[in-house]
Amino acid sequence: MQSVKASEFDWKSFVSVKAASAATAAAVMILGGAAFAISNSVTNSDKVVLGVKAEGVDISGLSENRTRKYFESVADDKTRPLNFSYGDKTFSISPADINLAPKVDEATQEAFNYGRGSNSTVKNMQEQIRCALNGRDVKLSANYDENLLNEQLNAIAVQINQQPVNAYCTLDSSGNVLKYAGIIGKKLDTEKIAASLKEPLTNLNIPRNIELTPEEIQPFITTEDVMSIDSIIGQYSTGFYPGDRGDNIEIAAYALNDKIVKPGWTFSFNNTVGERTYSAGYKNAGVIINGRPEVDVGGGVCQVSSTLYNAVLLAGLTPTVRTAHFFPSTYVAPGRDATVADGQIDFQFRNDLPHNVYLLAGTYGSTLTVYVLGTLSDLNGTDIRIEREGSSMAPSVYRVYYKDGQVIKDEFLHTDVYSEPVNPT
């Protein structure tokens, strides 16, 4: 065998021959594909061309009518109700409920028009070649009415949604604290569900079942909030006469009832009770405006704030904003009143105890009573008393803490200076 030296070998000729062979082979394949496509185009001039699939199934060679029937069968198979479950409840939305309509005609035309959608024979031939070599898959899609879907989802939400219910406390006839658990609310996010269904409905990928997971809404006062409350730690009562003034007292007391004040929170009487207006049910009764007795809407509400003030003092809470009347009041001792006025004068206190406190307020016959419920151990076994020095027109008030009959803390609160009453209220 004759050997050839590497230096004598014509690499350029060798590469050129190889390239020419590859090019020739590619040309043969292209020409062969073109010839096949031309043959197929002639053969299937009124049918779906080679390489077209529908939902992954080869439908080349089908007539337009048979293609439509095929997509109709796909639509029948993929169109189903939306089924939902939540706990032991089930809900269903039928295709008719939301006008779900598979786009059979559009899918049929898309499949049938491959390779024949242009006015140019050459372009149609090129498209048929690409389709034969690479394939085309036509997906059946659908339309639906989003407004109808929202209506159906909202109807389901009505059966699931639940407002949270606050935990609360009451007293039995012996003054024992009774506690009732709160209820966690539930809210179905229908907008989120509707958005998640857009793709499955549009592409007819409808799941067999959808498990609903409504959002949990904690009540403002939870069961845990009242767990430590075990006793009345402060209470105070004042008397009043029935009538318009008494009606105002009852409305304001109701607004105070069932309120919780957590450690560190500051409680505002005005923010809690709200404005004293006719629309809120308040009536005209005696008030003091700029130091003069007048008649105005909401008269009598100062008795509620003053009664609360005394209960707060006896519970060991911390008054932060408090203003005396111009004149001594008839329903509390001098120095123990707390006047209020819409947008001008407020009564506020802060809970500096370790645990939550809970307010109960109400009228019982002609008596207004405010209870402060809390954790008895927070008072460390002390007995709190309110004591006064000085005259009724200039009283100095102290909060004194006793334990085992001994004073362990003496807290100065304030000194008030009243004007001589013209017409006490």
mmCIF file of C-alpha atoms in Angstrom, residues 18-411:
data_model
loop_
_atom_site.group_PDB
_atom_site.id
_atom_site.type_symbol
_atom_site.label_atom_id
_atom_site.label_comp_id
_atom_site.label_asym_id
_atom_site.label_seq_id
_atom_site.Cartn_x
_atom_site.Cartn_y
_atom_site.Cartn_z
ATOM 1 C CA LYS A 18 -16.845 16.610 2.437
ATOM 2 C CA ALA A 19 -18.666 19.962 2.458
ATOM 3 C CA ALA A 20 -19.984 19.371 -0.995
ATOM 4 C CA SER A 21 -21.240 15.940 0.043
ATOM 5 C CA ALA A 22 -23.019 17.380 3.105
ATOM 6 C CA ALA A 23 -24.522 20.191 1.105
ATOM 7 C CA THR A 24 -25.656 17.719 -1.505
ATOM 8 C CA ALA A 25 -27.266 15.555 1.147
ATOM 9 C CA ALA A 26 -29.030 18.579 2.692
ATOM 10 C CA ALA A 27 -30.209 19.685 -0.728
ATOM 11 C CA VAL A 28 -31.521 16.218 -1.425
ATOM 12 C CA MET A 29 -33.400 16.234 1.872
ATOM 13 C CA ILE A 30 -34.871 19.692 1.237
ATOM 14 C CA LEU A 31 -35.792 18.813 -2.323
ATOM 15 C CA GLY A 32 -37.207 15.549 -1.101
ATOM 16 C CA GLY A 33 -39.206 17.344 1.577
ATOM 17 C CA ALA A 34 -40.377 19.866 -0.964
ATOM 18 C CA ALA A 35 -41.373 17.154 -3.390
ATOM 19 C CA PHE A 36 -43.189 15.327 -0.595
ATOM 20 C CA ALA A 37 -44.919 18.525 0.496
ATOM 21 C CA ILE A 38 -45.954 19.259 -3.093
ATOM 22 C CA SER A 39 -47.267 15.738 -3.426
ATOM 23 C CA ASN A 40 -49.067 16.029 -0.097
ATOM 24 C CA SER A 41 -50.458 19.452 -1.054
ATOM 25 C CA VAL A 42 -51.887 18.028 -4.261
ATOM 26 C CA THR A 43 -53.236 14.956 -2.515
ATOM 27 C CA ASN A 44 -54.696 16.912 0.462
ATOM 28 C CA SER A 45 -55.849 19.971 -1.400
ATOM 29 C CA ASP A 46 -59.110 19.999 0.585
ATOM 30 C CA LYS A 47 -57.797 18.400 3.772
ATOM 31 C CA VAL A 48 -55.579 19.246 6.720
ATOM 32 C CA VAL A 49 -51.950 19.165 5.606
ATOM 33 C CA LEU A 50 -49.236 16.878 6.885
ATOM 34 C CA GLY A 51 -47.847 17.595 10.378
ATOM 35 C CA VAL A 52 -50.903 19.274 11.900
ATOM 36 C CA LYS A 53 -51.986 17.966 15.270
ATOM 37 C CA ALA A 54 -54.887 18.840 17.539
ATOM 38 C CA GLU A 55 -54.249 18.549 21.275
ATOM 39 C CA GLY A 56 -51.318 16.260 20.376
ATOM 40 C CA VAL A 57 -53.311 13.996 18.020
ATOM 41 C CA ASP A 58 -52.398 13.841 14.301
ATOM 42 C CA ILE A 59 -55.319 15.161 12.244
ATOM 43 C CA SER A 60 -53.561 15.540 8.885
ATOM 44 C CA GLY A 61 -55.700 14.289 6.014
ATOM 45 C CA LEU A 62 -59.021 15.155 7.716
ATOM 46 C CA SER A 63 -61.575 17.198 5.841
ATOM 47 C CA GLU A 64 -62.732 20.510 7.266
ATOM 48 C CA ASN A 65 -66.014 18.971 8.391
ATOM 49 C CA ARG A 66 -64.321 16.019 10.083
ATOM 50 C CA THR A 67 -61.837 18.397 11.704
ATOM 51 C CA ARG A 68 -64.731 20.369 13.160
ATOM 52 C CA LYS A 69 -66.356 17.196 14.482
ATOM 53 C CA TYR A 70 -63.059 16.195 16.061
ATOM 54 C CA PHE A 71 -62.779 19.502 17.906
ATOM 55 C CA GLU A 72 -66.414 19.179 18.977
ATOM 56 C CA SER A 73 -65.590 15.810 20.540
ATOM 57 C CA VAL A 74 -62.580 17.381 22.287
ATOM 58 C CA ALA A 75 -64.822 20.172 23.577
ATOM 59 C CA ASP A 76 -67.377 17.667 24.896
ATOM 60 C CA ASP A 77 -64.635 15.781 26.691
ATOM 61 C CA LYS A 78 -62.940 18.843 28.225
ATOM 62 C CA THR A 79 -65.990 20.939 29.095
ATOM 63 C CA ARG A 80 -67.084 20.157 32.626
ATOM 64 C CA PRO A 81 -68.522 21.978 35.660
ATOM 65 C CA LEU A 82 -66.348 23.832 38.139
ATOM 66 C CA ASN A 83 -66.619 21.781 41.320
ATOM 67 C CA PHE A 84 -65.576 23.269 44.642
ATOM 68 C CA SER A 85 -65.295 21.787 48.113
ATOM 69 C CA TYR A 86 -64.988 23.314 51.548
ATOM 70 C CA GLY A 87 -65.171 21.034 54.556
ATOM 71 C CA ASP A 88 -68.298 18.947 54.123
ATOM 72 C CA LYS A 89 -69.804 21.435 51.652
ATOM 73 C CA THR A 90 -69.667 21.146 47.879
ATOM 74 C CA PHE A 91 -70.524 23.725 45.244
ATOM 75 C CA SER A 92 -70.793 23.506 41.477
ATOM 76 C CA ILE A 93 -70.827 26.044 38.639
ATOM 77 C CA SER A 94 -72.010 24.596 35.325
ATOM 78 C CA PRO A 95 -70.575 25.682 31.963
ATOM 79 C CA ALA A 96 -73.970 27.220 31.130
ATOM 80 C CA ASP A 97 -73.830 29.320 34.335
ATOM 81 C CA ILE A 98 -70.865 31.267 32.961
ATOM 82 C CA ASN A 99 -71.573 30.933 29.222
ATOM 83 C CA LEU A 100 -68.492 28.785 28.716
ATOM 84 C CA ALA A 101 -68.148 28.352 24.923
ATOM 85 C CA PRO A 102 -65.316 26.310 23.305
ATOM 86 C CA LYS A 103 -64.014 28.047 20.187
ATOM 87 C CA VAL A 104 -64.503 25.073 17.842
ATOM 88 C CA ASP A 105 -64.824 27.106 14.651
ATOM 89 C CA GLU A 106 -61.644 29.051 15.388
ATOM 90 C CA ALA A 107 -59.670 25.871 16.098
ATOM 91 C CA THR A 108 -61.022 24.211 12.956
ATOM 92 C CA GLN A 109 -60.039 27.152 10.767
ATOM 93 C CA GLU A 110 -56.593 27.367 12.364
ATOM 94 C CA ALA A 111 -55.915 23.668 11.680
ATOM 95 C CA PHE A 112 -57.347 23.735 8.162
ATOM 96 C CA ASN A 113 -55.617 26.960 7.108
ATOM 97 C CA TYR A 114 -52.055 25.798 7.754
ATOM 98 C CA GLY A 115 -50.241 25.851 4.417
ATOM 99 C CA ARG A 116 -53.056 27.539 2.552
ATOM 100 C CA GLY A 117 -53.499 30.858 4.312
ATOM 101 C CA SER A 118 -51.475 32.974 1.869
ATOM 102 C CA ASN A 119 -52.225 34.241 -1.643
ATOM 103 C CA SER A 120 -48.720 33.163 -2.589
ATOM 104 C CA THR A 121 -48.330 29.550 -3.710
ATOM 105 C CA VAL A 122 -44.644 29.643 -2.807
ATOM 106 C CA LYS A 123 -45.360 30.862 0.730
ATOM 107 C CA ASN A 124 -48.035 28.212 1.175
ATOM 108 C CA MET A 125 -45.570 25.566 -0.025
ATOM 109 C CA GLN A 126 -42.924 26.836 2.415
ATOM 110 C CA GLU A 127 -45.428 26.709 5.263
ATOM 111 C CA GLN A 128 -46.401 23.146 4.342
ATOM 112 C CA ILE A 129 -42.745 22.112 4.315
ATOM 113 C CA ARG A 130 -42.170 23.645 7.753
ATOM 114 C CA CYS A 131 -45.360 22.010 9.013
ATOM 115 C CA ALA A 132 -44.331 18.609 7.624
ATOM 116 C CA LEU A 133 -40.848 18.871 9.148
ATOM 117 C CA ASN A 134 -41.628 20.552 12.465
ATOM 118 C CA GLY A 135 -45.330 19.923 13.050
ATOM 119 C CA ARG A 136 -48.037 22.276 14.343
ATOM 120 C CA ASP A 137 -50.271 21.661 17.346
ATOM 121 C CA VAL A 138 -53.640 23.418 17.526
ATOM 122 C CA LYS A 139 -55.055 23.959 21.020
ATOM 123 C CA LEU A 140 -58.777 24.316 21.629
ATOM 124 C CA SER A 141 -59.580 27.379 23.738
ATOM 125 C CA ALA A 142 -62.812 28.871 25.075
ATOM 126 C CA ASN A 143 -64.609 32.063 26.035
ATOM 127 C CA TYR A 144 -66.626 32.661 29.210
ATOM 128 C CA ASP A 145 -68.436 35.540 30.898
ATOM 129 C CA GLU A 146 -66.251 36.902 33.697
ATOM 130 C CA ASN A 147 -69.153 38.827 35.242
ATOM 131 C CA LEU A 148 -71.268 35.681 35.476
ATOM 132 C CA LEU A 149 -68.332 33.820 37.047
ATOM 133 C CA ASN A 150 -67.969 36.579 39.654
ATOM 134 C CA GLU A 151 -71.691 36.372 40.441
ATOM 135 C CA GLN A 152 -71.478 32.611 40.912
ATOM 136 C CA LEU A 153 -68.383 32.885 43.126
ATOM 137 C CA ASN A 154 -70.025 35.606 45.223
ATOM 138 C CA ALA A 155 -73.057 33.365 45.718
ATOM 139 C CA ILE A 156 -70.729 30.641 47.034
ATOM 140 C CA ALA A 157 -68.934 33.154 49.249
ATOM 141 C CA VAL A 158 -72.224 34.096 50.919
ATOM 142 C CA GLN A 159 -72.506 30.494 52.125
ATOM 143 C CA ILE A 160 -68.936 30.431 53.470
ATOM 144 C CA ASN A 161 -68.133 33.932 54.689
ATOM 145 C CA GLN A 162 -68.595 34.559 58.397
ATOM 146 C CA GLN A 163 -68.039 37.725 60.382
ATOM 147 C CA PRO A 164 -65.695 37.328 63.353
ATOM 148 C CA VAL A 165 -67.301 37.501 66.774
ATOM 149 C CA ASN A 166 -65.451 39.053 69.700
ATOM 150 C CA ALA A 167 -64.774 37.086 72.828
ATOM 151 C CA TYR A 168 -66.568 38.742 75.728
ATOM 152 C CA CYS A 169 -67.126 38.722 79.460
ATOM 153 C CA THR A 170 -70.222 39.020 81.618
ATOM 154 C CA LEU A 171 -71.000 38.804 85.322
ATOM 155 C CA ASP A 172 -73.349 36.350 86.959
ATOM 156 C CA SER A 173 -75.696 37.317 89.773
ATOM 157 C CA SER A 174 -72.933 36.721 92.322
ATOM 158 C CA GLY A 175 -70.410 38.945 90.543
ATOM 159 C CA ASN A 176 -68.368 36.086 89.133
ATOM 160 C CA VAL A 177 -66.740 36.650 85.742
ATOM 161 C CA LEU A 178 -68.069 34.515 82.896
ATOM 162 C CA LYS A 179 -65.958 34.320 79.732
ATOM 163 C CA TYR A 180 -67.106 33.409 76.221
ATOM 164 C CA ALA A 181 -64.829 32.399 73.367
ATOM 165 C CA GLY A 182 -64.480 34.472 70.233
ATOM 166 C CA ILE A 183 -65.302 33.135 66.784
ATOM 167 C CA ILE A 184 -62.791 33.384 63.954
ATOM 168 C CA GLY A 185 -64.312 34.895 60.833
ATOM 169 C CA LYS A 186 -63.902 33.591 57.294
ATOM 170 C CA LYS A 187 -63.703 35.461 54.010
ATOM 171 C CA LEU A 188 -63.443 33.915 50.558
ATOM 172 C CA ASP A 189 -61.259 35.925 48.185
ATOM 173 C CA THR A 190 -63.443 35.630 45.084
ATOM 174 C CA GLU A 191 -61.244 37.963 43.017
ATOM 175 C CA LYS A 192 -58.227 35.732 43.609
ATOM 176 C CA ILE A 193 -60.208 32.600 42.745
ATOM 177 C CA ALA A 194 -61.566 34.187 39.565
ATOM 178 C CA ALA A 195 -58.031 35.160 38.497
ATOM 179 C CA SER A 196 -56.760 31.611 39.132
ATOM 180 C CA LEU A 197 -59.543 30.183 36.940
ATOM 181 C CA LYS A 198 -58.802 32.352 33.895
ATOM 182 C CA GLU A 199 -56.179 30.018 32.408
ATOM 183 C CA PRO A 200 -58.021 26.717 33.136
ATOM 184 C CA LEU A 201 -61.281 28.055 31.679
ATOM 185 C CA THR A 202 -59.680 29.718 28.656
ATOM 186 C CA ASN A 203 -57.600 26.634 27.797
ATOM 187 C CA LEU A 204 -60.216 24.112 28.933
ATOM 188 C CA ASN A 205 -57.892 22.604 31.516
ATOM 189 C CA ILE A 206 -60.656 22.520 34.103
ATOM 190 C CA PRO A 207 -59.622 20.693 37.298
ATOM 191 C CA ARG A 208 -61.833 17.952 38.690
ATOM 192 C CA ASN A 209 -62.142 19.648 42.069
ATOM 193 C CA ILE A 210 -61.040 22.917 43.625
ATOM 194 C CA GLU A 211 -60.595 23.081 47.384
ATOM 195 C CA LEU A 212 -61.599 26.466 48.784
ATOM 196 C CA THR A 213 -59.415 28.022 51.478
ATOM 197 C CA PRO A 214 -61.082 31.156 52.874
ATOM 198 C CA GLU A 215 -58.972 33.661 54.760
ATOM 199 C CA GLU A 216 -59.313 33.543 58.534
ATOM 200 C CA ILE A 217 -60.184 36.841 60.197
ATOM 201 C CA GLN A 218 -59.371 37.113 63.875
ATOM 202 C CA PRO A 219 -61.893 38.994 66.017
ATOM 203 C CA PHE A 220 -60.743 42.241 67.590
ATOM 204 C CA ILE A 221 -61.089 40.614 71.016
ATOM 205 C CA THR A 222 -59.791 37.055 70.845
ATOM 206 C CA THR A 223 -60.386 34.200 73.248
ATOM 207 C CA GLU A 224 -56.789 34.596 74.435
ATOM 208 C CA ASP A 225 -57.433 38.268 75.250
ATOM 209 C CA VAL A 226 -59.928 37.403 77.988
ATOM 210 C CA MET A 227 -58.260 34.242 79.318
ATOM 211 C CA SER A 228 -56.526 35.999 82.223
ATOM 212 C CA ILE A 229 -59.543 38.087 83.285
ATOM 213 C CA ASP A 230 -60.927 36.629 86.502
ATOM 214 C CA SER A 231 -62.350 39.365 88.753
ATOM 215 C CA ILE A 232 -63.906 42.779 89.173
ATOM 216 C CA ILE A 233 -60.907 44.948 90.034
ATOM 217 C CA GLY A 234 -62.783 48.257 90.045
ATOM 218 C CA GLN A 235 -66.412 49.398 89.938
ATOM 219 C CA TYR A 236 -68.426 52.528 90.561
ATOM 220 C CA SER A 237 -72.100 53.458 90.437
ATOM 221 C CA THR A 238 -74.009 56.738 90.226
ATOM 222 C CA GLY A 239 -77.727 57.487 90.225
ATOM 223 C CA PHE A 240 -79.804 59.488 87.746
ATOM 224 C CA TYR A 241 -83.413 60.371 87.016
ATOM 225 C CA PRO A 242 -85.245 58.880 84.038
ATOM 226 C CA GLY A 243 -85.963 61.147 81.076
ATOM 227 C CA ASP A 244 -84.001 62.677 78.225
ATOM 228 C CA ARG A 245 -80.859 62.963 80.342
ATOM 229 C CA GLY A 246 -81.207 59.361 81.448
ATOM 230 C CA ASP A 247 -81.621 58.275 77.815
ATOM 231 C CA ASN A 248 -78.357 60.026 76.932
ATOM 232 C CA ILE A 249 -76.604 58.268 79.825
ATOM 233 C CA GLU A 250 -77.882 54.912 78.603
ATOM 234 C CA ILE A 251 -76.631 55.489 75.033
ATOM 235 C CA ALA A 252 -73.150 56.504 76.200
ATOM 236 C CA ALA A 253 -72.919 53.620 78.662
ATOM 237 C CA TYR A 254 -73.806 51.162 75.887
ATOM 238 C CA ALA A 255 -70.940 52.576 73.794
ATOM 239 C CA LEU A 256 -68.500 51.888 76.665
ATOM 240 C CA ASN A 257 -69.684 48.329 77.211
ATOM 241 C CA ASP A 258 -67.567 45.323 76.157
ATOM 242 C CA LYS A 259 -64.361 47.228 75.517
ATOM 243 C CA ILE A 260 -60.891 45.835 76.098
ATOM 244 C CA VAL A 261 -57.802 47.858 77.056
ATOM 245 C CA LYS A 262 -54.529 46.002 76.697
ATOM 246 C CA PRO A 263 -51.337 46.811 78.628
ATOM 247 C CA GLY A 264 -49.828 50.028 77.326
ATOM 248 C CA TRP A 265 -52.989 51.101 75.529
ATOM 249 C CA THR A 266 -54.540 54.514 76.145
ATOM 250 C CA PHE A 267 -58.328 54.626 76.218
ATOM 251 C CA SER A 268 -60.153 57.725 74.935
ATOM 252 C CA PHE A 269 -63.720 58.351 76.087
ATOM 253 C CA ASN A 270 -64.568 60.584 73.126
ATOM 254 C CA ASN A 271 -63.107 58.248 70.537
ATOM 255 C CA THR A 272 -64.983 55.320 72.037
ATOM 256 C CA VAL A 273 -68.362 56.924 72.649
ATOM 257 C CA GLY A 274 -68.368 59.071 69.524
ATOM 258 C CA GLU A 275 -69.966 62.454 68.923
ATOM 259 C CA ARG A 276 -73.132 63.233 70.796
ATOM 260 C CA THR A 277 -75.536 64.067 67.963
ATOM 261 C CA TYR A 278 -79.234 63.760 67.257
ATOM 262 C CA SER A 279 -78.506 61.190 64.559
ATOM 263 C CA ALA A 280 -76.783 59.037 67.197
ATOM 264 C CA GLY A 281 -79.951 59.124 69.290
ATOM 265 C CA TYR A 282 -78.937 61.778 71.805
ATOM 266 C CA LYS A 283 -81.464 64.311 73.130
ATOM 267 C CA ASN A 284 -81.347 67.783 74.590
ATOM 268 C CA ALA A 285 -80.587 67.950 78.302
ATOM 269 C CA GLY A 286 -78.701 70.085 80.808
ATOM 270 C CA VAL A 287 -75.036 70.854 80.109
ATOM 271 C CA ILE A 288 -72.459 73.440 81.163
ATOM 272 C CA ILE A 289 -71.081 75.608 78.339
ATOM 273 C CA ASN A 290 -68.409 78.220 79.091
ATOM 274 C CA GLY A 291 -69.256 78.047 82.782
ATOM 275 C CA ARG A 292 -72.976 78.596 82.332
ATOM 276 C CA PRO A 293 -75.816 76.067 82.605
ATOM 277 C CA GLU A 294 -77.388 75.452 79.199
ATOM 278 C CA VAL A 295 -79.521 72.878 77.406
ATOM 279 C CA ASP A 296 -77.851 71.055 74.516
ATOM 280 C CA VAL A 297 -77.732 67.715 72.780
ATOM 281 C CA GLY A 298 -76.025 64.981 74.808
ATOM 282 C CA GLY A 299 -76.535 66.469 78.249
ATOM 283 C CA GLY A 300 -75.760 63.895 80.947
ATOM 284 C CA VAL A 301 -72.879 62.155 79.194
ATOM 285 C CA CYS A 302 -70.416 63.716 81.649
ATOM 286 C CA GLN A 303 -71.959 61.497 84.314
ATOM 287 C CA VAL A 304 -70.841 58.463 82.304
ATOM 288 C CA SER A 305 -67.264 59.754 81.938
ATOM 289 C CA SER A 306 -67.172 60.647 85.666
ATOM 290 C CA THR A 307 -68.461 57.212 86.687
ATOM 291 C CA LEU A 308 -65.822 55.621 84.441
ATOM 292 C CA TYR A 309 -63.156 57.848 85.999
ATOM 293 C CA ASN A 310 -63.934 56.566 89.483
ATOM 294 C CA ALA A 311 -63.982 52.921 88.387
ATOM 295 C CA VAL A 312 -60.612 53.449 86.659
ATOM 296 C CA LEU A 313 -59.091 54.953 89.806
ATOM 297 C CA LEU A 314 -60.285 52.040 91.951
ATOM 298 C CA ALA A 315 -58.885 49.527 89.426
ATOM 299 C CA GLY A 316 -55.362 50.932 89.662
ATOM 300 C CA LEU A 317 -55.332 52.292 86.109
ATOM 301 C CA THR A 318 -53.591 55.529 85.152
ATOM 302 C CA PRO A 319 -55.648 58.637 84.215
ATOM 303 C CA THR A 320 -53.770 60.664 81.603
ATOM 304 C CA VAL A 321 -56.321 63.330 80.568
ATOM 305 C CA ARG A 322 -58.968 64.560 82.991
ATOM 306 C CA THR A 323 -60.771 67.883 83.467
ATOM 307 C CA ALA A 324 -63.099 68.970 86.291
ATOM 308 C CA HIS A 325 -66.420 70.739 85.775
ATOM 309 C CA PHE A 326 -66.863 74.453 86.459
ATOM 310 C CA PHE A 327 -69.172 73.539 89.325
ATOM 311 C CA PRO A 328 -69.256 70.550 91.693
ATOM 312 C CA SER A 329 -71.412 67.741 90.362
ATOM 313 C CA THR A 330 -74.356 66.228 92.154
ATOM 314 C CA TYR A 331 -73.647 62.613 91.176
ATOM 315 C CA VAL A 332 -70.037 62.250 92.414
ATOM 316 C CA ALA A 333 -68.039 63.667 95.313
ATOM 317 C CA PRO A 334 -66.066 66.902 94.720
ATOM 318 C CA GLY A 335 -62.803 66.256 92.897
ATOM 319 C CA ARG A 336 -64.019 62.985 91.425
ATOM 320 C CA ASP A 337 -65.736 64.224 88.259
ATOM 321 C CA ALA A 338 -64.404 64.137 84.691
ATOM 322 C CA THR A 339 -66.137 66.372 82.188
ATOM 323 C CA VAL A 340 -66.112 65.778 78.419
ATOM 324 C CA ALA A 341 -67.141 67.741 75.331
ATOM 325 C CA ASP A 342 -67.111 66.781 71.656
ATOM 326 C CA GLY A 343 -63.820 67.729 70.038
ATOM 327 C CA GLN A 344 -62.711 69.817 73.032
ATOM 328 C CA ILE A 345 -62.427 67.957 76.322
ATOM 329 C CA ASP A 346 -61.676 64.265 76.654
ATOM 330 C CA PHE A 347 -61.159 61.774 79.435
ATOM 331 C CA GLN A 348 -58.357 59.297 78.861
ATOM 332 C CA PHE A 349 -56.592 56.612 80.868
ATOM 333 C CA ARG A 350 -53.772 54.133 80.268
ATOM 334 C CA ASN A 351 -53.545 50.515 81.319
ATOM 335 C CA ASP A 352 -50.234 50.110 83.144
ATOM 336 C CA LEU A 353 -51.204 46.752 84.642
ATOM 337 C CA PRO A 354 -49.566 43.524 83.450
ATOM 338 C CA HIS A 355 -52.781 42.123 81.913
ATOM 339 C CA ASN A 356 -55.759 43.237 79.852
ATOM 340 C CA VAL A 357 -58.722 44.953 81.439
ATOM 341 C CA TYR A 358 -62.296 44.738 80.188
ATOM 342 C CA LEU A 359 -65.040 47.336 80.619
ATOM 343 C CA LEU A 360 -68.665 46.574 81.367
ATOM 344 C CA ALA A 361 -71.052 49.514 81.556
ATOM 345 C CA GLY A 362 -74.812 49.759 81.721
ATOM 346 C CA THR A 363 -77.838 51.250 83.365
ATOM 347 C CA TYR A 364 -79.887 49.245 85.811
ATOM 348 C CA GLY A 365 -83.094 51.064 86.613
ATOM 349 C CA SER A 366 -81.958 54.560 87.636
ATOM 350 C CA THR A 367 -78.377 53.461 88.419
ATOM 351 C CA LEU A 368 -75.364 53.676 86.120
ATOM 352 C CA THR A 369 -72.558 51.216 86.893
ATOM 353 C CA VAL A 370 -69.153 50.794 85.304
ATOM 354 C CA TYR A 371 -67.147 47.639 86.029
ATOM 355 C CA VAL A 372 -63.464 47.186 85.287
ATOM 356 C CA LEU A 373 -62.694 43.483 84.972
ATOM 357 C CA GLY A 374 -59.126 42.291 85.132
ATOM 358 C CA THR A 375 -56.635 39.929 86.738
ATOM 359 C CA LEU A 376 -56.897 40.128 90.525
ATOM 360 C CA SER A 377 -53.237 39.285 91.076
ATOM 361 C CA ASP A 378 -52.270 42.501 89.212
ATOM 362 C CA LEU A 379 -53.334 44.475 92.318
ATOM 363 C CA ASN A 380 -51.000 42.439 94.546
ATOM 364 C CA GLY A 381 -53.601 42.083 97.259
ATOM 365 C CA THR A 382 -54.019 45.840 97.725
ATOM 366 C CA ASP A 383 -57.229 47.676 98.551
ATOM 367 C CA ILE A 384 -57.509 50.987 96.665
ATOM 368 C CA ARG A 385 -59.389 53.933 98.171
ATOM 369 C CA ILE A 386 -59.978 57.491 96.981
ATOM 370 C CA GLU A 387 -59.490 60.078 99.725
ATOM 371 C CA ARG A 388 -59.941 63.843 99.811
ATOM 372 C CA GLU A 389 -58.454 66.772 101.656
ATOM 373 C CA GLY A 390 -59.681 70.381 101.651
ATOM 374 C CA SER A 391 -63.094 71.889 101.090
ATOM 375 C CA SER A 392 -65.684 70.785 98.561
ATOM 376 C CA MET A 393 -64.868 73.867 96.461
ATOM 377 C CA ALA A 394 -61.110 73.209 96.443
ATOM 378 C CA PRO A 395 -60.603 69.479 97.039
ATOM 379 C CA SER A 396 -57.254 67.708 96.798
ATOM 380 C CA VAL A 397 -57.719 64.073 95.810
ATOM 381 C CA TYR A 398 -55.432 61.122 96.584
ATOM 382 C CA ARG A 399 -55.415 57.481 95.604
ATOM 383 C CA VAL A 400 -54.282 55.425 98.586
ATOM 384 C CA TYR A 401 -53.195 51.769 98.376
ATOM 385 C CA TYR A 402 -53.725 49.652 101.517
ATOM 386 C CA LYS A 403 -52.425 46.178 102.219
ATOM 387 C CA ASP A 404 -53.158 44.304 105.437
ATOM 388 C CA GLY A 405 -54.573 47.552 106.817
ATOM 389 C CA GLN A 406 -51.383 49.507 106.165
ATOM 390 C CA VAL A 407 -50.814 52.272 103.637
ATOM 391 C CA ILE A 408 -48.216 51.120 101.147
ATOM 392 C CA LYS A 409 -48.684 53.896 98.569
ATOM 393 C CA ASP A 410 -50.197 57.376 98.717
ATOM 394 C CA GLU A 411 -50.660 58.935 95.269
#
